[in-house]
Coordinates of C-alpha atoms and ligand atoms in Angstrom, one line a residue:
M1 CA 21.5 45.8 -67.9
T2 CA 19.9 44.2 -70.0
R3 CA 21.7 41.3 -72.3
I4 CA 21.7 43.2 -76.3
P5 CA 19.4 41.0 -79.2
E6 CA 21.7 39.7 -82.1
R7 CA 20.4 41.4 -84.6
Y8 CA 21.7 44.9 -83.3
A9 CA 25.5 42.8 -82.4
R10 CA 27.6 45.2 -84.8
Q11 CA 25.8 48.6 -83.2
A12 CA 27.0 47.8 -79.7
R13 CA 30.0 46.4 -80.4
F14 CA 31.1 49.7 -81.8
H15 CA 32.2 52.3 -80.1
G16 CA 30.3 55.2 -79.8
I17 CA 27.9 53.0 -79.5
G18 CA 28.1 50.3 -76.9
A19 CA 25.3 48.0 -75.1
E20 CA 24.9 51.1 -73.3
G21 CA 24.3 53.5 -75.8
Q22 CA 22.2 50.3 -77.8
N23 CA 20.2 50.6 -74.2
E24 CA 19.1 53.6 -74.3
L25 CA 17.8 53.0 -78.0
A26 CA 15.5 50.8 -76.7
M27 CA 13.8 53.4 -74.4
K28 CA 13.5 56.5 -76.6
R29 CA 11.0 57.6 -79.2
V30 CA 10.9 59.9 -82.3
L31 CA 8.7 61.3 -84.3
L32 CA 9.1 61.8 -87.8
V33 CA 7.0 63.5 -89.2
G34 CA 6.9 63.1 -93.4
L35 CA 7.4 59.9 -95.1
G36 CA 8.2 60.9 -98.8
A37 CA 11.9 60.6 -99.2
L38 CA 13.5 61.5 -96.8
G39 CA 11.8 60.1 -94.0
A40 CA 10.7 56.6 -95.6
A41 CA 15.5 57.2 -95.7
V42 CA 15.6 57.7 -91.8
S43 CA 12.8 55.9 -90.9
D44 CA 14.7 52.2 -92.6
Q45 CA 17.8 53.2 -90.8
L46 CA 17.1 54.3 -87.6
V47 CA 14.1 51.7 -86.9
R48 CA 17.6 48.9 -88.4
A49 CA 18.7 50.4 -85.1
G50 CA 16.4 49.4 -82.4
V51 CA 14.8 53.0 -82.2
S52 CA 10.8 53.6 -81.5
L53 CA 8.8 55.9 -83.6
I54 CA 6.0 57.9 -84.1
L55 CA 5.3 58.9 -88.0
V56 CA 2.7 61.2 -89.5
D57 CA 2.3 61.5 -92.9
R58 CA -0.1 62.8 -95.0
D59 CA 0.0 61.6 -98.3
Y60 CA -0.2 58.4 -100.7
V61 CA 2.3 56.3 -102.5
E62 CA 2.5 57.9 -106.5
M63 CA 4.9 56.0 -109.0
T64 CA 6.8 59.1 -109.4
N65 CA 7.7 58.1 -105.8
L66 CA 9.7 55.4 -106.7
Q67 CA 13.0 56.1 -107.5
R68 CA 14.2 57.9 -104.5
Q69 CA 11.2 56.3 -101.6
T70 CA 12.7 53.9 -101.2
L71 CA 10.1 52.7 -98.4
Y72 CA 7.4 51.6 -101.1
A73 CA 6.9 49.4 -104.0
E74 CA 5.2 49.4 -107.4
Q75 CA 2.7 47.5 -105.8
D76 CA 2.3 50.2 -102.6
A77 CA 1.7 53.3 -106.1
L78 CA -0.7 50.3 -108.0
A79 CA -3.2 51.0 -104.8
E80 CA -2.5 54.1 -103.7
T81 CA -1.7 52.8 -100.2
P82 CA -1.1 55.9 -98.4
K83 CA 2.0 56.7 -96.7
A84 CA 1.9 56.2 -93.9
I85 CA 0.3 52.5 -94.0
A86 CA 2.9 51.1 -96.1
A87 CA 6.0 52.6 -94.5
F88 CA 4.6 50.8 -91.5
E89 CA 4.3 47.4 -92.9
R90 CA 7.4 47.9 -94.5
L91 CA 9.0 48.7 -91.0
K92 CA 7.6 46.3 -88.9
A93 CA 8.4 43.3 -91.0
I94 CA 12.8 44.8 -90.7
N95 CA 12.5 45.1 -87.2
S96 CA 8.9 43.5 -85.1
D97 CA 11.1 44.9 -82.0
V98 CA 10.0 48.5 -81.7
D99 CA 7.7 50.2 -80.9
L100 CA 6.3 51.6 -83.6
N101 CA 2.9 53.9 -84.2
T102 CA 1.8 55.7 -87.7
H103 CA -0.7 58.3 -88.5
I104 CA -2.1 58.5 -92.1
A105 CA -2.7 63.4 -90.5
D106 CA -1.2 66.4 -91.9
V107 CA 0.2 68.2 -89.2
S108 CA -1.0 70.5 -87.5
W109 CA -0.3 72.4 -83.5
D110 CA -4.1 70.3 -82.5
W111 CA -2.2 66.9 -84.3
L112 CA 0.7 67.4 -81.7
R113 CA 0.0 68.7 -78.6
P114 CA -1.8 66.1 -77.4
L115 CA 1.7 63.6 -78.4
P116 CA 3.4 61.1 -75.5
H117 CA 6.7 62.4 -74.9
V118 CA 9.3 62.6 -77.6
D119 CA 13.2 63.0 -77.6
M120 CA 13.3 64.0 -80.2
V121 CA 12.1 65.4 -84.0
L122 CA 13.2 64.8 -87.1
D123 CA 11.7 67.2 -89.9
A124 CA 11.5 65.1 -93.5
T125 CA 8.9 67.3 -94.3
D126 CA 8.0 69.5 -97.5
N127 CA 7.5 73.1 -97.2
V128 CA 8.7 75.5 -94.2
D129 CA 5.0 76.6 -92.9
T130 CA 5.6 72.7 -91.1
R131 CA 9.7 73.1 -90.9
L132 CA 8.2 76.0 -88.7
L133 CA 5.7 74.2 -86.7
L134 CA 7.9 71.6 -86.2
N135 CA 10.5 74.0 -84.7
D136 CA 8.0 75.9 -82.7
F137 CA 6.6 72.9 -81.0
A138 CA 10.1 71.4 -80.2
L139 CA 11.9 74.4 -78.4
E140 CA 8.5 74.7 -76.4
R141 CA 8.6 71.2 -76.2
G142 CA 12.7 71.6 -75.0
I143 CA 14.2 68.3 -77.0
P144 CA 16.1 69.3 -80.7
F145 CA 15.1 69.8 -84.4
L146 CA 16.3 68.0 -86.9
F147 CA 15.8 70.5 -90.2
A148 CA 16.9 68.6 -93.4
S149 CA 15.9 69.6 -96.9
C150 CA 17.0 67.9 -100.9
V151 CA 17.1 69.1 -104.1
G152 CA 18.2 68.2 -107.3
A153 CA 21.5 67.9 -105.8
Y154 CA 21.6 69.6 -102.8
G155 CA 20.4 69.2 -99.3
M156 CA 21.0 70.8 -95.8
N157 CA 20.9 69.4 -92.3
Y158 CA 21.2 71.6 -88.6
T159 CA 20.1 70.8 -85.9
V160 CA 18.8 72.5 -83.6
M161 CA 19.0 72.3 -80.2
P162 CA 17.4 74.8 -77.7
G163 CA 19.1 77.5 -76.0
Q164 CA 21.1 76.4 -77.4
A165 CA 22.0 78.0 -81.1
P166 CA 19.9 79.6 -83.5
C167 CA 16.1 78.1 -83.9
L168 CA 14.9 77.9 -88.1
R169 CA 13.4 80.5 -87.6
C170 CA 16.2 82.7 -86.8
L171 CA 18.0 81.4 -89.9
M172 CA 15.1 81.3 -92.7
R173 CA 16.3 85.0 -93.4
H174 CA 20.0 83.3 -93.9
L175 CA 18.8 80.1 -96.0
P176 CA 17.6 79.5 -99.4
L177 CA 15.0 77.9 -98.5
A178 CA 11.2 78.5 -100.0
G179 CA 11.6 78.1 -104.1
Q180 CA 12.4 75.0 -106.1
T181 CA 11.1 72.3 -105.1
C182 CA 11.4 68.1 -105.5
A183 CA 8.2 68.4 -108.3
S184 CA 9.7 71.7 -110.1
A185 CA 13.4 71.1 -110.4
G186 CA 13.6 67.2 -109.5
V187 CA 15.8 65.1 -106.5
V188 CA 18.1 62.3 -107.1
A189 CA 18.2 59.6 -104.4
P190 CA 22.1 59.9 -103.5
I191 CA 21.2 62.9 -101.9
V192 CA 17.8 62.0 -99.4
Q193 CA 20.3 59.4 -99.2
H194 CA 23.4 61.2 -98.1
V195 CA 20.8 63.0 -96.1
A196 CA 19.1 61.1 -94.3
S197 CA 22.7 59.5 -93.3
R198 CA 23.5 62.5 -91.3
Q199 CA 19.6 63.0 -89.8
A200 CA 20.1 58.4 -89.0
V201 CA 23.8 59.3 -87.2
E202 CA 22.6 62.8 -85.8
T203 CA 19.5 60.9 -84.3
L204 CA 21.8 58.4 -82.6
K205 CA 24.2 60.4 -81.2
Y206 CA 21.6 62.5 -79.3
L207 CA 19.4 59.6 -78.2
T208 CA 22.6 57.5 -77.0
G209 CA 23.6 60.6 -74.8
R210 CA 27.0 61.6 -77.2
H211 CA 25.6 65.7 -77.1
E212 CA 29.5 66.8 -77.7
K213 CA 29.7 64.6 -80.4
M214 CA 26.8 66.1 -82.5
E215 CA 27.1 68.6 -85.4
R216 CA 26.4 72.2 -84.7
R217 CA 27.6 73.2 -87.7
L218 CA 25.0 74.3 -90.5
L219 CA 25.5 71.5 -92.6
I220 CA 25.4 71.9 -96.8
E221 CA 25.8 69.8 -99.8
D222 CA 25.6 69.6 -103.9
M223 CA 26.8 65.8 -104.4
W224 CA 26.6 67.0 -108.4
E225 CA 28.7 70.1 -108.4
N226 CA 31.2 68.2 -105.4
Q227 CA 31.0 71.3 -103.4
S228 CA 30.1 70.2 -99.0
Q229 CA 30.2 74.1 -96.4
R230 CA 29.9 73.3 -92.9
L231 CA 28.5 76.7 -91.5
D232 CA 29.6 78.2 -88.3
V233 CA 26.0 80.1 -87.7
A234 CA 26.3 80.0 -84.1
R235 CA 26.2 83.9 -84.1
L236 CA 22.8 83.6 -86.0
V237 CA 21.4 83.8 -82.9
D238 CA 18.0 87.1 -84.4
V239 CA 18.0 89.0 -80.7
S240 CA 14.1 89.3 -81.6
C241 CA 13.4 85.5 -82.7
K242 CA 10.0 84.7 -81.2
S243 CA 10.7 81.3 -80.8
C244 CA 14.2 80.6 -79.1
Q245 CA 14.6 84.1 -78.2
Q246 CA 10.4 85.7 -76.9
H247 CA 9.5 81.7 -76.6
E248 CA 6.0 82.3 -77.9
Y249 CA 6.3 80.3 -80.9
P250 CA 4.2 82.6 -83.3
S251 CA 3.7 78.5 -85.6
L252 CA 2.2 77.1 -82.6
V253 CA -1.8 78.1 -83.8
P254 CA -5.4 76.1 -83.6
N255 CA -7.0 75.4 -86.5
R256 CA -4.4 76.8 -88.7
Q257 CA -4.7 76.1 -93.0
Q258 CA -7.9 74.9 -93.4
T259 CA -6.4 74.7 -97.5
A260 CA -3.3 74.5 -98.5
L261 CA -1.2 74.3 -101.8
L262 CA 0.3 71.7 -101.8
C263 CA 4.3 71.2 -101.5
G264 CA 4.6 71.7 -106.4
R265 CA 2.7 69.4 -107.8
D266 CA -1.6 71.7 -108.6
V267 CA -2.4 69.6 -106.2
V268 CA -5.4 71.5 -103.2
Q269 CA -5.8 69.6 -99.8
V270 CA -9.2 71.0 -97.9
R271 CA -10.6 70.0 -94.5
R272 CA -13.7 69.5 -94.0
P273 CA -15.3 68.1 -91.1
I274 CA -16.6 64.8 -92.0
E275 CA -18.5 61.6 -89.9
G276 CA -17.1 58.6 -91.7
L277 CA -16.5 57.9 -95.5
E278 CA -19.9 55.2 -96.0
P279 CA -22.2 58.3 -95.9
I280 CA -20.6 60.3 -98.6
A281 CA -19.9 57.3 -100.6
N282 CA -22.9 57.0 -100.8
Q283 CA -23.7 60.8 -101.5
L284 CA -21.9 60.6 -104.4
E285 CA -23.1 57.6 -106.2
R286 CA -26.7 59.3 -105.7
A287 CA -26.1 62.2 -107.9
D288 CA -24.6 59.4 -110.3
V289 CA -20.5 60.2 -109.6
S290 CA -18.5 56.7 -109.3
V291 CA -16.7 56.7 -106.8
K292 CA -13.9 53.7 -106.0
R293 CA -13.2 53.2 -102.2
T294 CA -9.3 51.8 -100.5
P295 CA -10.0 51.1 -96.7
F296 CA -8.5 54.7 -95.8
M297 CA -9.8 57.0 -98.4
L298 CA -12.1 57.1 -101.4
E299 CA -11.3 58.9 -104.7
W300 CA -13.6 59.8 -107.2
R301 CA -13.2 62.3 -110.3
W302 CA -15.5 65.1 -110.1
R303 CA -14.7 67.8 -113.3
N304 CA -11.9 65.9 -114.5
H305 CA -10.3 66.8 -111.7
R306 CA -8.9 63.6 -110.1
M307 CA -10.3 64.1 -105.1
L308 CA -10.0 62.3 -102.5
L309 CA -11.4 62.5 -100.2
F310 CA -9.6 60.4 -96.0
K311 CA -10.6 59.7 -92.9
D312 CA -9.9 62.6 -90.9
G313 CA -11.3 64.6 -93.7
R314 CA -8.9 66.0 -95.9
V315 CA -9.8 66.1 -99.8
L316 CA -6.3 66.3 -102.5
V317 CA -7.9 68.3 -105.7
H318 CA -5.6 67.3 -108.5
G319 CA -5.0 69.5 -110.9
V320 CA -5.9 72.9 -109.3
D321 CA -3.4 75.8 -107.9
D322 CA -6.1 77.8 -106.8
T323 CA -7.3 77.2 -103.5
H324 CA -10.5 79.0 -103.5
V325 CA -11.3 76.4 -106.7
A326 CA -10.3 74.0 -105.3
A327 CA -12.6 74.5 -101.8
A328 CA -15.4 75.5 -104.2
M329 CA -15.3 72.1 -105.7
V330 CA -15.1 70.2 -102.2
D331 CA -18.0 72.1 -101.1
E332 CA -20.3 71.0 -104.0
C333 CA -19.2 67.4 -103.6
L334 CA -19.8 67.5 -99.0
G335 CA -22.3 69.6 -99.6
A336 CA -24.2 67.1 -102.9
Ligands
ZN401 ZN1 15.3 82.0 -83.9

């Protein structure tokens, strides 16, 4: 057995993990999708614990994030640094021992399919479509998927264990998953930390092989109203579920969602094939549009709307909630 690095001494001393568990952690890799409030909190805990991560996020840091997204600072918001980049720098500074792979991208089946082996998938997203995609991806690979969600002071945790219990698609009929968002109902930081801690501890249990210790119930917490529930959902398996029962995985379809309204933000994301940022910047400038360049994206205004273009061809159009209007504006800019 390899010697335990000093930085993990207290964790390896804990009876539930031990030196053996610590060595297990060093060999595992987790996919964490989303680096908002939840993703920031859970990645901080896991990286300190010695877990290697694949991180992915499609967004950049804004001032409204700083109240709860603990990996980021004012400078990141001022520079509009992509969350994947700001998180990577912070996490690498916290623990240079672990392997971190970061991606500025919108998760799709095309993006997920070529991924190397991961031991589990953690949900830190803000929308149902991506959660169902991750649910199906994890089931198809036969690995656990840790669903988590927070809004207001209310949070939920549930672990989908392949072949053992209902999956997220089974539970969709019973859970209040759509509706309020952090933008519409707000969110307080403590519930985020609470839900993230539950995700982190279940991750540690699974990765160290202590599967018998894992929480199989659906956990619901309202920290403001002082209410919590632990629901036994085992009997909620939907026998016609296309994900966990029929193994058809309806969310694993290529090139889904060319255009999408981002969660409660009046921002539409439009995808277009591009060949680098610089040709587009030059083209816009020839049309007298003033373009701001960062190492990761371009920013400009078009008919009073703020537009951001990432290297992977995603354009964020601010101040619209109509996907067709946004797509038309993007085509005007990129085809200009
Ligand atoms: Zn199911």
